[in-house]
Structure formats: C-alpha cells, structure tokens
Amino acid sequence: YTQLLFSCQFSDSAGYVGFANLPNQVHRKSVKKGFEFTLMVVGESGLGKSTLINSLFLTDLYPERYIPGAAEKIERTVQIEASTVEIEERGVKLRLTVVDTPGYGDAINSQDCFKTIIQYIDNQFERYLHDESGLNRRHIIDNRVHCCFYFISPFGHGLKPLDVEFMKALHGKVNIVPVIAKADTLTLKERERLKRRVLDEISEHGIRIYQLPDADSDEDEEFKEQTRVLKASIPFAVIGSNQLIEVKGKKIRGRLYPWGVVEVENPEHNDFLKLRTMLVTHMQDLQEVTQDLHYENFRSERLKRTGKPVEEEVVDKDRILQQKEAEVR
Amino acid sequence: AGPVESRTEAAMSELVPESRQKPVVPMKPMGINANLLGYIGIDTIIEQMRKKTMKTGFDFNIMVVGQSGLGKSTLVNTLFKSQVSRKSSGWNREEKIPKTVEIKAIGHVIEEGGVKMKLTVIDTPGFGDQINNENCWEPIEKYINEQYEKFLKEEVNIARKKRIPDTRVHCCLYFISPTGHSLRPLDLEFMKHLSKVVNIIPVIAKADTMTLEEKTEFKQRVRKELEVNGIEFYPQKEFDEDLEDKTENDKIRQESMPFAVVGSDKEYQVNGKRVLGRKTPWGIIEVENLTHCEFALLRDFVIRTHLQDLKEVTHNIHYETYRAKRLNDNGGLPPMTVETEENHESNL
C-alpha cells in the first residue's frame, strides 16, 4: 500500500489526483500474474530450429533429442510437439511454450504437410472460443499460437514452392516471421541478395507476414531508430549455437570454423540479436494481433457457419423455429 | 537470474496423433546454458504494457448514492479535483425533488501524467428523499444490470469491437449520514441488495460534525452492523488474491473503513499553503489533512492503489456472475439468439 504511494513520481502537488499511478497498479498485477507466450517453429529438418530456440531463450529445450535417420523419416508424418519453459527475469515471469513441427517438409511428397499445422492452430482457437463462451471463465488458458517463425533454407535461390504455399495458407491464422536459417553459409552480399529476393517473392504472392508497428511519434529517438533498423532487416538472417567458445578472453556462443569464429550475438555476423529484440519488444503486440485479428477472424467465421460456439451438437436454428411454432399451435 | 525449467508437454488437441514415443525427461535444476551471461529482455514486456495502458487510456465509472445534501457531488469533485459532478442547488425551491430515483451519468475526460481517463460519474438523485422509500434501490440495481447486459451483448456479437466500451459501474460510493447513532434501515437494505452486484464503498459523509471519539465509536458501530447483516463491502474478503493483498486489505477493512470524509471545492491559506477546506469560526477544516478527516485515505484507496482492482473485481466477479446467470437462463447458450426469439414472441 505505502510502497505504491512512494513510487508515485509526483508529490502531493495541487491538482494532482493520482490516477497517473494506474500503470503501476496494472504493472503490479501483471507481474504477479506473469505472462504466457506460444511460439511455433516451422521449417525443414536440419535448418537449426532447435538450436536457435535454445539460443534465443538461453535454455535447453531439447536435451535428449533423438534425431531419426532418413529411412525413418519416410514413415513420419508431421508431428506437433509442444514444450513449456518458465523463464524469470528481474521478477517478471514468462511461461513460454514452443511448438515444434518435426517432419515438416521431410516427406518425399510434402503435399499435405501443413494440414496438421493448420489443424493445430485452429484447434487452439476452437478451444479458446469454447472456453470463452463457457460458464466458468476464471481460468482460461491461452494456448493460441502468437507467433510462427518460418525457417527459409539459405541453400536455395529464394522461397521454395512449399514455403510459398505454407505462408499463403497460414498468413490469415498466425503472425508469420520469416527467418533465413544457417546464415553463416552466406557471404554478406549473398545474404542481402537472398533477403531482397525473399521479400520480392513474398510481395509477389500477396503473402502477409507480420508487420512491425511503426514507433509512435512520442517515443524517444533511440527506439525509433531501433524500429527502423529492425524493419529494414526483415527477413532476419540468423545463426544459432549452444556451444561456448572463448574469444578474446570471453566465453561467447558461436561456431568454430578453421577460418574463424562465427559469433551468434555479434550484430556484424548475423541478425540474431535483432530477432531476439524484435520478439521480446513486440511480445505484447504479437499477442494483440493474434487476439484482435487472427482469432477474431476465426471466431466470426466460425459463428457465421454454425451460429453457436459449441463444438458438440450444432443446434439447428431451423429446428428451434419449428419447435417454437409447434409450441404456439 | 537464470531460467527455471519445468518441462510439461502442453495438452494438445486429441485430433493430432502422436506416434513417436517421447523419452521421459527428468526435471533439471539448471540447463547447461544457464550459466551463460545472458539477458533476454523478457522484463521489457512490463514497459510495453505500461505504454499500452497510457496510450489507450482507461474508463472509470463511479456511482454515488445517498440522500440529497450529504455532499456527494462536492466529494466527487474533490476526489477528481475538477468539476465533474454538478452540485444540485437543493436550496433552490423551484428545483423539485425527483419523484423516483433518477440515474444521471455524466462523462469527462481528464488527463494526468500522460494517462487519459474517461471518468463517468453516475448520480442517483432522489434516492432516500421520499416519504416512502420502499424499493428505491431498484432503479439503481436495474441500471447496473443494464450495463452488464450491454457489455455482454457486445461480447457475444459475431463482429465485435476491439475494445468493448465499458459503462459498467466499477465503484459505488454509499453515503452514510453522520447521525452518530447507527445505520438507517434504508442503508442496510440498499447495501444488502447491491453489494451482490457492485463494489460498494461506504463513506461517512460530512464527518466534520463528529469529534474524534464520536467518529471512532460510530465507525466501529457501523462496521459491526455491516458484519452482523452479512454485508460485504469492497474490498471483499473472498477476493483477496494472496497473502499480501489480505494483509493490506484486512487493515483497511478492520480499521480504516468506512472512511469518514469531508469534501470541499474552496481553497484557503493555511500556514502559507493553499489547501482545500471549510472555514468555520472555530478553525479551518482541511480536507486533505489526515488529522482532520479521512478524505486523503479514500482518495488514495480508490484512485492511487485500488483503481485497477476495482475494475478487475467488477469484470472478473460481478460481471461474470451476471453472465453466468444469463447463460443459465438461456440453457447454457450465449444469448446471441435472444433478439430473434423476442421477434418471434412479438409475432405471435
């Protein structure tokens, strides 16, 4: 009680009411509650998805990973695997769920490989809609996918047909953030050319990737500049690593090659830090766009179709009408 | 602080088959990478939320209930340091006392420290002013429920607004007359009915008519009476979120409330400072002086510390209770088809 009073910047000056303290009250409640975020990663096997996720969140999400051989992969269909990790930083708790999609793009015929993914995303929306329409709404869990990192292979000349099809199918359901994986296979020039190519193809096909909101006019210059730089760097070309290498007396994450060390957190080597900054500073916005755009689209489509947000029996409107008429008679 | 790992596989949709056996992963205290010098920046999400709150601004709807002349409008004006409530010129003989309770909502946008608030003050002239005051709380209860209904209708709409306009009453200040004796039967009846649908904060009006001893005794008596009659005023015991809240709120419930207040919109010079007060031959009553009255406590409580909580309890408890009742009445389905049913009824 008294702590919050002292955290007020203003003293009891004349005319000061005190509701400027509201953000602090909201802050206190949010910190107590903690945050939830669901991130999906999609891309062919071997593009460094797991390594990147581990690097991003300084955690080891896949410690005892089993990597199947090619023969096994023939049998596999796309799986959906979700792992949850609780991260705490300076008193702020984040419950992060990473949804992995092993098997994507592995099959010889990848025709239907994103059906499972679409189904998963829709199911989370469906579940949320059901909970939101229920009687007891005290503890609704939000498992909706807030962001999808789509990994583009650095080995091609741009987007592959599968990449285009996937993004076109998913851009109305989830925030897509395209990422160029294993960026250390490219020289800087090659990287720029690939980025430009990818952006051109995205625009050509009318794909709607997640747009970073422009900085507001009342933000400081530093933030505005940061936003400009981030927007200009999309798609982010990243490298991930779980290994520590000693460089100039410091231990850093990197990849050791005979010709030198690639440093993950070096902005001159790759866009890893930019990707992390983007994700972390826009977590709130990613959730909002998911709620206000993707989920609302799903919901209105769903309600228009059936008229009732219940998965079970779809009670026919006509049947109700007939019943009412029968009652009258 | 390093990341704390707890591994659980989020429950997935039953429609997705999992053919591969996932190895059982034991809980590890710290990952190998936890020792790396690393700061992710998760805590910046707080800053993002703060910016968002400031930008979107917020609604706050406060209702005042009590007999005329108890200083309701003056108090609200003092609380928000602006003329947000029009004082009734009760002295004007031509202005009649309304025959039934009227509900008058007036909205203002006020800004402070970059935070915009759309404040709505809901006045209830006529309450308790008749000879026969039976059921005079009914129009008030009806108004409160109408706001819940409005919100519910928007919420179940197929194409719904991004930010549903919130006209629900977040806080109801109930003015107790400083008789020094006890609560009146009308006070009990009102609070019994309305504490179930809205956050009620009882205040003792015009507290400058009581000495310190009289004030303490009266407050104790009022608290006792409220308890004996099972009236749960805000902050309600059952909604304390954790021990920290409980300790803080217990102190407020058992010692400070009901706040004995004095309101004023006139300023006087006291010890070189301009203060809000009431000037009498025997001294100046300073509204914001804690040794004179508890106005500052009320203000800090409603605005500086519990504003957000008042809104949350309204949304998560009172509104949900209303909604659940409506759903049950409708057979567990959201009242989306209510309008078509009504149309059919009128056709019959």
XYZ file of C-alpha atoms in Angstrom:
677
model
C 0.000 0.000 0.000
C 2.578 2.522 1.098
C 5.122 1.224 -1.422
C 2.891 2.144 -4.298
C 2.389 5.611 -2.864
C 6.092 6.297 -2.741
C 6.597 5.092 -6.238
C 4.466 7.978 -7.438
C 6.719 10.397 -9.195
C 4.658 13.382 -8.255
C 4.329 14.756 -4.779
C 1.026 15.956 -3.440
C 1.044 18.973 -5.660
C -2.103 20.941 -6.007
C -4.375 19.490 -8.661
C -2.756 16.085 -8.573
C -5.374 13.396 -8.360
C -3.210 10.315 -8.571
C -4.645 8.172 -11.327
C -1.384 8.588 -13.205
C -0.406 5.770 -10.887
C -2.709 3.392 -12.723
C 0.035 1.939 -14.941
C 1.887 0.998 -11.753
C -1.191 -0.782 -10.436
C -1.561 -2.645 -13.724
C 2.154 -3.434 -13.610
C 1.906 -4.892 -10.140
C -0.963 -7.153 -11.134
C 0.748 -8.250 -14.339
C 3.956 -9.111 -12.575
C 2.000 -11.198 -10.090
C 0.137 -12.987 -12.839
C 3.060 -13.489 -15.176
C 2.817 -13.819 -18.959
C 2.152 -16.600 -21.427
C 3.504 -16.801 -24.935
C 3.330 -19.510 -27.574
C 5.869 -19.601 -30.356
C 5.686 -22.041 -33.228
C 8.723 -23.000 -35.313
C 8.297 -24.394 -38.786
C 10.914 -25.454 -41.277
C 12.636 -28.430 -42.818
C 14.766 -30.668 -40.650
C 18.298 -29.564 -40.140
C 17.777 -25.847 -40.523
C 18.867 -25.208 -36.945
C 15.448 -24.512 -35.464
C 16.047 -26.182 -32.113
C 19.484 -24.669 -31.758
C 18.086 -21.255 -32.487
C 15.299 -21.582 -29.924
C 17.775 -22.689 -27.303
C 19.976 -19.735 -28.111
C 17.106 -17.260 -28.049
C 15.905 -18.181 -24.606
C 19.196 -19.303 -23.098
C 17.736 -22.634 -22.310
C 17.996 -26.204 -23.328
C 14.599 -27.209 -24.536
C 15.658 -30.379 -26.261
C 18.332 -32.030 -24.115
C 17.882 -35.657 -25.020
C 16.989 -35.224 -28.613
C 16.764 -38.138 -30.859
C 17.413 -37.416 -34.489
C 15.897 -40.027 -36.783
C 17.668 -41.279 -39.869
C 16.356 -40.768 -43.390
C 14.672 -44.160 -43.581
C 12.634 -43.439 -40.502
C 11.699 -40.061 -41.831
C 9.960 -41.675 -44.782
C 7.375 -43.110 -42.442
C 6.803 -39.986 -40.423
C 4.021 -37.513 -40.818
C 4.231 -34.039 -39.390
C 4.143 -34.070 -35.624
C 3.215 -31.328 -33.277
C 5.329 -31.176 -30.139
C 4.901 -28.510 -27.529
C 7.340 -27.855 -24.716
C 6.860 -25.328 -21.993
C 9.531 -23.496 -20.095
C 9.217 -20.935 -17.320
C 11.638 -18.080 -17.585
C 12.053 -15.458 -14.930
C 13.930 -12.241 -15.346
C 14.014 -9.355 -12.897
C 10.878 -10.587 -11.223
C 8.926 -10.974 -14.445
C 7.703 -14.499 -15.145
C 7.154 -15.766 -18.644
C 5.600 -19.110 -19.419
C 6.894 -19.833 -22.888
C 5.530 -22.654 -24.984
C 7.463 -23.624 -28.073
C 5.529 -25.643 -30.605
C 7.788 -27.662 -32.814
C 6.748 -29.270 -36.080
C 9.176 -32.098 -36.810
C 8.594 -33.817 -40.069
C 7.603 -30.711 -41.938
C 8.926 -30.812 -45.455
C 10.678 -34.141 -44.907
C 8.418 -36.404 -46.865
C 9.106 -37.049 -50.483
C 5.657 -35.761 -51.214
C 5.059 -32.797 -48.935
C 1.671 -32.032 -50.396
C -0.302 -32.140 -47.148
C 2.353 -31.386 -44.615
C 0.908 -28.201 -43.368
C -2.597 -29.537 -42.878
C -1.609 -30.831 -39.449
C -0.206 -27.451 -38.542
C -3.321 -25.592 -39.674
C -5.406 -28.039 -37.712
C -3.339 -27.443 -34.591
C -3.677 -23.683 -34.823
C -7.407 -23.928 -35.471
C -7.813 -26.304 -32.569
C -6.243 -23.815 -30.189
C -8.604 -21.131 -31.483
C -11.524 -23.534 -31.160
C -10.584 -24.394 -27.624
C -10.245 -20.767 -26.660
C -13.573 -19.930 -28.263
C -15.195 -22.745 -26.361
C -13.669 -21.638 -23.053
C -14.519 -18.020 -23.697
C -18.144 -18.913 -24.296
C -18.415 -21.156 -21.281
C -19.912 -20.546 -17.885
C -16.769 -20.543 -15.806
C -14.182 -18.263 -17.311
C -11.920 -17.800 -14.361
C -9.009 -19.817 -15.571
C -8.919 -19.708 -19.327
C -5.584 -20.878 -20.641
C -4.361 -19.192 -23.778
C -2.629 -21.782 -25.924
C -3.166 -19.909 -29.145
C -0.099 -19.563 -31.291
C 1.068 -15.971 -31.047
C 3.955 -16.130 -33.475
C 5.348 -18.505 -36.073
C 8.986 -18.443 -37.075
C 9.174 -19.797 -40.595
C 12.649 -21.046 -41.483
C 13.812 -20.456 -45.013
C 16.671 -22.505 -46.291
C 19.786 -20.495 -47.197
C 20.723 -23.046 -49.807
C 18.169 -22.079 -52.428
C 17.587 -19.049 -54.561
C 14.702 -17.692 -52.604
C 11.442 -19.194 -51.473
C 10.651 -22.756 -52.370
C 7.164 -23.658 -53.633
C 6.418 -25.281 -50.277
C 7.418 -22.070 -48.478
C 5.011 -20.047 -50.618
C 2.136 -22.488 -50.146
C 2.635 -22.670 -46.417
C 2.752 -18.934 -45.897
C -0.261 -18.352 -48.099
C -2.218 -20.910 -46.139
C -1.193 -19.620 -42.733
C -0.906 -15.867 -43.030
C -4.538 -15.405 -42.080
C -4.177 -17.569 -38.998
C -0.939 -16.663 -37.342
C 1.739 -13.974 -37.280
C 4.428 -15.222 -39.635
C 8.008 -14.097 -39.098
C 10.251 -15.424 -41.877
C 13.767 -16.284 -40.810
C 16.715 -17.208 -43.006
C 18.401 -20.071 -41.251
C 22.067 -21.040 -41.025
C 23.057 -17.643 -42.277
C 26.733 -18.466 -41.919
C 26.605 -20.288 -45.234
C 26.216 -16.954 -46.988
C 28.522 -14.061 -47.544
C 27.108 -10.665 -46.683
C 26.391 -9.914 -50.308
C 24.681 -13.228 -50.850
C 22.662 -12.571 -47.743
C 21.420 -9.208 -48.990
C 20.517 -10.681 -52.338
C 18.607 -13.535 -50.744
C 16.733 -11.190 -48.418
C 15.687 -8.990 -51.287
C 14.630 -11.999 -53.314
C 12.540 -13.375 -50.464
C 10.829 -10.031 -49.905
C 10.059 -9.692 -53.591
C 8.544 -13.146 -53.715
C 6.509 -12.516 -50.594
C 5.090 -9.383 -52.130
C 4.532 -11.101 -55.496
C 2.434 -13.803 -53.929
C 0.460 -11.463 -51.723
C 1.740 -13.072 -48.552
C 1.023 -11.103 -45.403
C 3.870 -11.524 -42.961
C 3.859 -9.930 -39.513
C 4.365 -6.194 -39.788
C 6.291 -4.469 -37.060
C 4.286 -1.456 -35.941
C 5.959 1.881 -36.548
C 7.294 3.605 -33.484
C 4.915 6.238 -32.132
C 5.796 9.864 -32.516
C 6.238 10.264 -28.773
C 8.871 7.550 -28.462
C 12.497 8.509 -27.983
C 14.871 8.659 -30.954
C 16.724 5.558 -29.872
C 13.583 3.445 -30.000
C 12.504 4.950 -33.304
C 15.905 4.163 -34.789
C 15.779 0.645 -33.404
C 12.375 0.085 -35.007
C 13.654 1.420 -38.337
C 16.654 -0.893 -38.255
C 14.510 -3.896 -37.340
C 12.030 -3.264 -40.107
C 14.829 -2.894 -42.639
C 16.412 -6.196 -41.652
C 13.460 -8.468 -42.316
C 13.759 -11.330 -43.036
C 16.292 -11.885 -40.255
C 19.274 -13.990 -41.260
C 20.289 -15.893 -38.158
C 22.735 -18.326 -36.692
C 22.228 -20.314 -33.539
C 24.627 -22.155 -31.276
C 24.686 -23.996 -27.991
C 28.421 -24.047 -27.782
C 30.608 -21.703 -25.863
C 33.802 -20.581 -27.492
C 36.462 -18.439 -25.985
C 37.096 -15.288 -27.989
C 39.433 -12.602 -26.696
C 39.214 -13.954 -23.181
C 35.419 -14.014 -23.131
C 33.161 -17.005 -23.456
C 30.618 -16.446 -26.185
C 28.153 -18.511 -28.135
C 29.478 -19.336 -31.534
C 30.545 -21.743 -34.214
C 34.204 -22.571 -34.607
C 35.435 -22.945 -38.146
C 39.014 -23.316 -39.359
C 38.693 -19.892 -40.895
C 37.317 -18.130 -37.902
C 34.615 -17.964 -35.297
C 31.049 -17.004 -36.091
C 29.621 -15.189 -33.106
C 25.907 -15.585 -32.520
C 25.447 -12.358 -30.625
C 27.604 -10.244 -32.906
C 25.382 -7.976 -34.984
C 28.008 -7.831 -37.681
C 27.884 -11.574 -38.118
C 24.139 -12.146 -38.195
C 20.709 -10.830 -37.176
C 20.283 -12.998 -34.095
C 20.168 -10.098 -31.649
C 17.738 -8.274 -33.903
C 15.448 -11.282 -33.964
C 15.554 -11.559 -30.219
C 14.975 -7.852 -29.729
C 12.091 -7.912 -32.142
C 10.468 -10.840 -30.414
C 10.903 -9.503 -26.924
C 9.885 -5.909 -27.565
C 6.878 -6.973 -29.585
C 5.591 -9.838 -27.491
C 2.673 -7.729 -26.417
C 1.878 -6.652 -29.966
C 2.151 -10.199 -31.298
C -0.399 -11.310 -28.721
C -2.685 -8.428 -29.542
C -2.631 -9.046 -33.277
C -3.321 -12.724 -32.636
C -6.293 -11.797 -30.441
C -7.676 -8.870 -32.437
C -7.064 -10.120 -35.945
C -6.440 -13.826 -36.343
C -8.643 -15.032 -33.505
C -11.480 -12.631 -34.265
C -11.415 -13.732 -37.924
C -11.585 -17.347 -36.834
C -14.374 -16.581 -34.397
C -16.569 -14.639 -36.790
C -16.153 -17.276 -39.488
C -16.947 -19.996 -37.028
C -20.008 -18.254 -35.611
C -21.325 -17.380 -39.040
C -21.111 -21.009 -40.012
C -22.788 -22.609 -37.059
C -24.289 -19.797 -35.034
C -23.179 -21.398 -31.812
C -19.661 -21.530 -30.399
C -20.101 -25.040 -29.120
C -18.247 -27.912 -30.643
C -20.755 -30.560 -29.711
C -24.137 -30.642 -31.299
C -24.817 -27.905 -33.732
C -28.368 -26.962 -32.831
C -30.124 -26.087 -35.991
C -31.682 -22.641 -35.981
C -34.452 -24.018 -38.135
C -35.185 -26.654 -35.580
C -35.632 -24.028 -32.879
C -38.009 -22.139 -35.137
C -40.056 -25.264 -35.808
C -40.209 -26.046 -32.115
C -41.454 -22.580 -31.316
C -44.099 -22.809 -33.968
C -45.194 -26.168 -32.612
C -45.491 -24.676 -29.121
C -47.762 -21.954 -30.379
C -50.045 -24.442 -32.060
C 18.516 -14.937 -12.615
C 18.745 -17.988 -14.762
C 15.824 -19.640 -16.436
C 13.848 -22.022 -14.306
C 12.918 -25.071 -16.254
C 9.853 -27.129 -15.796
C 9.035 -29.420 -18.544
C 5.447 -30.231 -19.277
C 4.016 -31.095 -22.581
C 1.150 -28.776 -23.198
C -2.068 -30.683 -23.644
C -2.674 -30.949 -27.316
C -5.738 -31.490 -29.351
C -6.937 -35.059 -29.378
C -7.073 -34.881 -33.156
C -3.314 -34.889 -33.557
C -1.874 -38.395 -33.382
C 1.436 -38.792 -31.634
C 3.014 -41.908 -32.977
C 6.536 -41.392 -31.661
C 7.383 -42.295 -28.099
C 8.709 -39.193 -26.422
C 11.507 -40.003 -23.946
C 10.638 -39.145 -20.364
C 12.619 -36.062 -19.453
C 13.555 -35.591 -15.818
C 13.430 -32.115 -14.274
C 16.813 -30.489 -14.477
C 17.721 -27.852 -11.914
C 19.639 -25.661 -14.353
C 20.378 -26.115 -18.019
C 23.962 -26.155 -19.193
C 23.469 -22.812 -20.756
C 22.039 -21.142 -17.705
C 25.427 -20.028 -16.593
C 25.957 -18.049 -19.744
C 25.983 -14.352 -19.274
C 22.666 -13.625 -20.761
C 19.849 -11.244 -20.555
C 16.945 -11.912 -22.811
C 14.854 -8.889 -22.061
C 11.607 -10.539 -21.005
C 11.068 -7.873 -18.409
C 10.625 -5.253 -21.092
C 7.152 -6.637 -21.578
C 6.196 -4.680 -18.485
C 7.265 -1.479 -20.187
C 5.245 -2.434 -23.241
C 2.166 -2.924 -21.093
C 2.720 0.361 -19.349
C 2.993 2.183 -22.663
C -0.154 0.489 -23.859
C -2.092 1.459 -20.739
C -1.011 5.025 -21.104
C -1.870 5.185 -24.747
C -5.259 3.570 -24.705
C -6.334 5.384 -21.597
C -8.999 3.820 -19.485
C -12.600 4.075 -18.384
C -13.662 4.501 -14.836
C -17.280 4.656 -13.781
C -18.138 5.742 -10.250
C -21.612 5.905 -8.817
C -22.646 7.960 -5.810
C -25.656 7.054 -3.731
C -27.084 8.799 -0.714
C -29.691 11.263 0.431
C -29.529 14.714 -1.050
C -27.453 17.204 0.849
C -24.850 14.719 2.048
C -22.191 16.328 -0.103
C -21.932 13.670 -2.791
C -21.164 15.982 -5.703
C -18.760 18.063 -3.694
C -16.914 14.942 -2.655
C -16.593 13.610 -6.189
C -15.392 16.989 -7.387
C -12.815 16.988 -4.613
C -11.714 13.454 -5.474
C -11.014 14.308 -9.076
C -10.048 17.912 -8.490
C -12.380 19.087 -11.194
C -15.991 19.957 -11.637
C -17.070 16.520 -12.774
C -20.315 16.493 -10.894
C -22.888 19.213 -10.942
C -23.953 20.179 -7.483
C -27.677 20.214 -7.062
C -28.797 23.568 -5.899
C -31.039 21.978 -3.313
C -31.559 25.402 -1.845
C -33.453 26.448 -4.903
C -37.087 25.940 -4.030
C -38.035 25.673 -7.646
C -35.901 22.616 -8.141
C -38.134 19.751 -7.192
C -37.026 16.541 -5.594
C -37.477 13.886 -8.258
C -40.440 11.590 -7.599
C -38.449 8.462 -8.330
C -34.783 7.790 -8.258
C -33.149 9.183 -11.368
C -29.931 7.907 -12.852
C -27.733 10.632 -14.293
C -24.445 9.701 -15.908
C -22.018 12.433 -16.884
C -18.733 11.698 -18.609
C -15.490 13.666 -18.560
C -12.067 13.058 -19.995
C -9.281 14.031 -17.637
C -5.594 13.602 -18.130
C -2.694 13.331 -15.752
C 0.938 12.392 -16.218
C 0.235 11.221 -19.757
C -2.574 8.928 -18.631
C -6.026 9.639 -20.020
C -9.080 8.725 -18.014
C -12.647 8.764 -19.234
C -14.415 9.280 -15.984
C -18.159 8.826 -15.705
C -19.918 9.948 -12.563
C -23.303 8.373 -12.067
C -25.525 10.343 -9.780
C -28.709 8.995 -8.232
C -30.838 11.973 -7.225
C -33.988 11.110 -5.395
C -32.572 8.151 -3.519
C -33.862 8.125 0.033
C -35.509 11.510 -0.339
C -39.145 10.426 -0.489
C -41.504 9.856 2.364
C -41.916 6.293 1.252
C -38.555 4.961 0.150
C -39.514 1.370 -0.354
C -37.586 -0.359 -3.106
C -35.848 2.856 -4.095
C -32.718 0.842 -4.811
C -34.442 -0.986 -7.646
C -33.792 1.595 -10.385
C -30.161 1.578 -9.315
C -29.872 -2.202 -9.455
C -31.609 -2.115 -12.826
C -29.133 0.427 -14.182
C -26.165 -1.601 -13.024
C -27.510 -4.771 -14.609
C -28.307 -2.920 -17.811
C -24.640 -2.012 -18.148
C -23.650 -5.670 -17.681
C -26.211 -6.595 -20.339
C -24.820 -4.014 -22.741
C -21.316 -5.386 -22.311
C -22.497 -8.971 -22.687
C -24.375 -8.201 -25.896
C -21.282 -6.680 -27.421
C -19.107 -9.528 -26.249
C -21.202 -12.219 -27.920
C -21.555 -10.314 -31.139
C -20.162 -12.026 -34.204
C -18.269 -8.978 -35.339
C -17.361 -7.405 -32.067
C -15.492 -4.242 -31.288
C -11.832 -4.497 -30.432
C -12.298 -2.574 -27.243
C -15.751 -3.060 -25.851
C -16.930 0.241 -24.346
C -17.143 -0.233 -20.618
C -20.059 1.504 -18.959
C -20.237 -0.920 -16.039
C -20.193 0.623 -12.604
C -16.781 -0.063 -11.096
C -17.359 1.552 -7.760
C -20.378 2.700 -5.794
C -19.794 5.191 -3.005
C -22.582 4.889 -0.481
C -23.030 7.922 1.750
C -23.934 7.320 5.346
C -25.454 10.155 7.272
C -23.286 11.139 10.271
C -26.006 10.649 12.846
C -23.546 9.198 15.290
C -26.030 6.514 16.231
C -26.185 3.706 13.731
C -27.025 2.842 10.158
C -30.527 3.511 8.973
C -32.762 0.658 7.777
C -32.564 2.080 4.245
C -28.754 1.922 4.378
C -28.881 -1.746 5.314
C -31.456 -2.613 2.676
C -29.536 -0.865 -0.068
C -26.200 -2.358 0.784
C -27.635 -5.838 1.271
C -29.092 -5.843 -2.223
C -26.396 -4.016 -4.083
C -23.240 -5.485 -2.536
C -24.026 -8.601 -4.533
C -23.863 -6.832 -7.885
C -21.398 -3.987 -7.468
C -18.396 -2.906 -5.388
C -19.766 -0.792 -2.567
C -17.539 1.566 -0.622
C -19.411 3.050 2.327
C -18.367 6.527 3.396
C -19.487 8.610 6.324
C -20.430 11.957 4.895
C -19.931 15.408 6.410
C -17.638 13.943 9.034
C -16.834 17.345 10.430
C -19.950 17.080 12.573
C -18.275 14.498 14.783
C -15.461 14.704 17.277
C -12.651 12.180 17.106
C -14.163 9.974 19.786
C -17.613 10.124 18.243
C -16.090 9.253 14.883
C -14.221 6.224 16.195
C -17.267 4.913 18.019
C -19.571 5.464 15.065
C -17.212 3.718 12.681
C -16.935 0.743 14.999
C -20.684 0.528 15.283
C -21.198 0.759 11.539
C -18.590 -1.938 10.900
C -20.292 -4.182 13.436
C -23.697 -3.642 11.916
C -22.435 -4.377 8.423
C -20.803 -7.559 9.645
C -23.854 -8.722 11.566
C -26.009 -8.188 8.495
C -23.624 -10.080 6.248
C -22.858 -7.121 4.029
C -19.595 -7.478 2.141
C -18.319 -4.110 1.082
C -15.275 -3.626 -1.135
C -12.576 -4.948 -0.714
C -14.427 -8.201 -0.250
C -12.629 -10.810 1.846
C -13.239 -13.641 -0.592
C -11.483 -11.843 -3.437
C -8.159 -11.216 -1.749
C -5.726 -12.689 -4.230
C -2.867 -13.589 -1.955
C -1.461 -13.080 1.500
C -0.039 -9.698 0.592
C -3.459 -8.465 -0.527
C -5.147 -9.974 2.511
C -2.839 -8.273 4.986
C -3.203 -4.944 3.259
C -6.971 -5.232 2.853
C -7.579 -6.560 6.366
C -6.078 -3.408 7.756
C -8.315 -1.287 5.546
C -11.447 -3.320 6.284
C -10.968 -3.505 10.040
C -9.528 -0.094 10.820
C -9.939 2.488 8.112
C -13.335 1.787 6.598
C -15.862 3.281 6.442
C -13.909 6.424 5.577
C -15.195 9.488 7.410
C -14.873 12.238 4.846
C -15.272 15.913 4.288
C -15.393 17.449 0.843
C -14.756 20.952 -0.379
C -14.001 22.841 -3.525
C -12.909 26.020 -1.792
C -9.323 26.874 -1.051
C -7.914 28.682 1.936
C -4.490 29.785 3.045
C -3.141 27.709 5.926
C 0.458 28.020 7.095
C 1.466 29.547 3.811
C -0.094 26.778 1.726
C -3.282 26.753 -0.301
C -5.498 23.957 0.958
C -8.976 22.716 0.225
C -11.144 23.251 3.234
C -14.157 24.514 5.093
C -13.880 27.722 7.032
C -15.653 27.988 10.351
C -15.338 30.492 13.200
C -13.526 27.877 15.230
C -10.998 26.909 12.616
C -10.387 25.717 9.116
C -11.131 22.075 8.368
C -8.508 20.876 5.959
C -9.872 18.238 3.619
C -6.530 16.647 2.795
C -5.244 16.710 6.352
C -5.337 13.230 7.810
C -5.726 14.522 11.334
C -8.928 16.315 10.295
C -10.677 13.714 8.167
C -10.069 10.644 6.076
C -10.600 12.105 2.646
C -6.976 11.505 1.641
C -7.312 7.856 2.649
C -10.398 7.451 0.496
C -8.742 9.154 -2.429
C -5.574 7.090 -2.193
C -7.585 3.922 -1.776
C -9.949 4.433 -4.697
C -7.594 6.159 -7.097
C -3.982 5.575 -6.288
C -3.906 1.964 -5.181
C -7.117 0.084 -5.884
C -8.400 1.640 -9.087
C -7.310 -1.250 -11.253
C -8.524 -3.768 -8.733
C -11.977 -2.156 -8.595
C -12.225 -2.612 -12.339
C -10.947 -6.163 -12.225
C -13.324 -7.289 -9.496
C -16.184 -5.724 -11.471
C -15.113 -7.537 -14.626
C -13.995 -10.880 -13.223
C -16.529 -11.309 -10.445
C -19.657 -9.181 -10.706
C -19.890 -9.256 -14.487
C -19.114 -12.963 -14.668
C -21.803 -13.662 -12.069
C -24.304 -11.751 -14.183
C -23.171 -13.511 -17.327
C -23.363 -16.963 -15.772
C -26.909 -16.257 -14.623
C -27.877 -15.127 -18.115
C -26.331 -18.198 -19.680
C -28.123 -20.485 -17.269
C -31.406 -18.779 -18.007
C -30.728 -19.340 -21.674
C -29.968 -23.036 -21.330
C -26.195 -22.729 -21.248
C -26.036 -20.984 -24.598
C -24.875 -17.427 -25.061
C -27.819 -15.085 -25.552
C -26.993 -14.420 -29.183
C -30.360 -15.598 -30.412
C -32.229 -13.586 -27.803
C -33.198 -10.958 -30.307
C -34.643 -13.428 -32.791
C -36.621 -15.082 -30.005
C -38.010 -11.750 -28.948
C -39.001 -11.016 -32.532
C -40.836 -14.269 -32.702
C -42.640 -13.556 -29.478
C -43.871 -10.276 -30.860
C -45.098 -12.016 -33.999
C -47.245 -14.388 -32.016
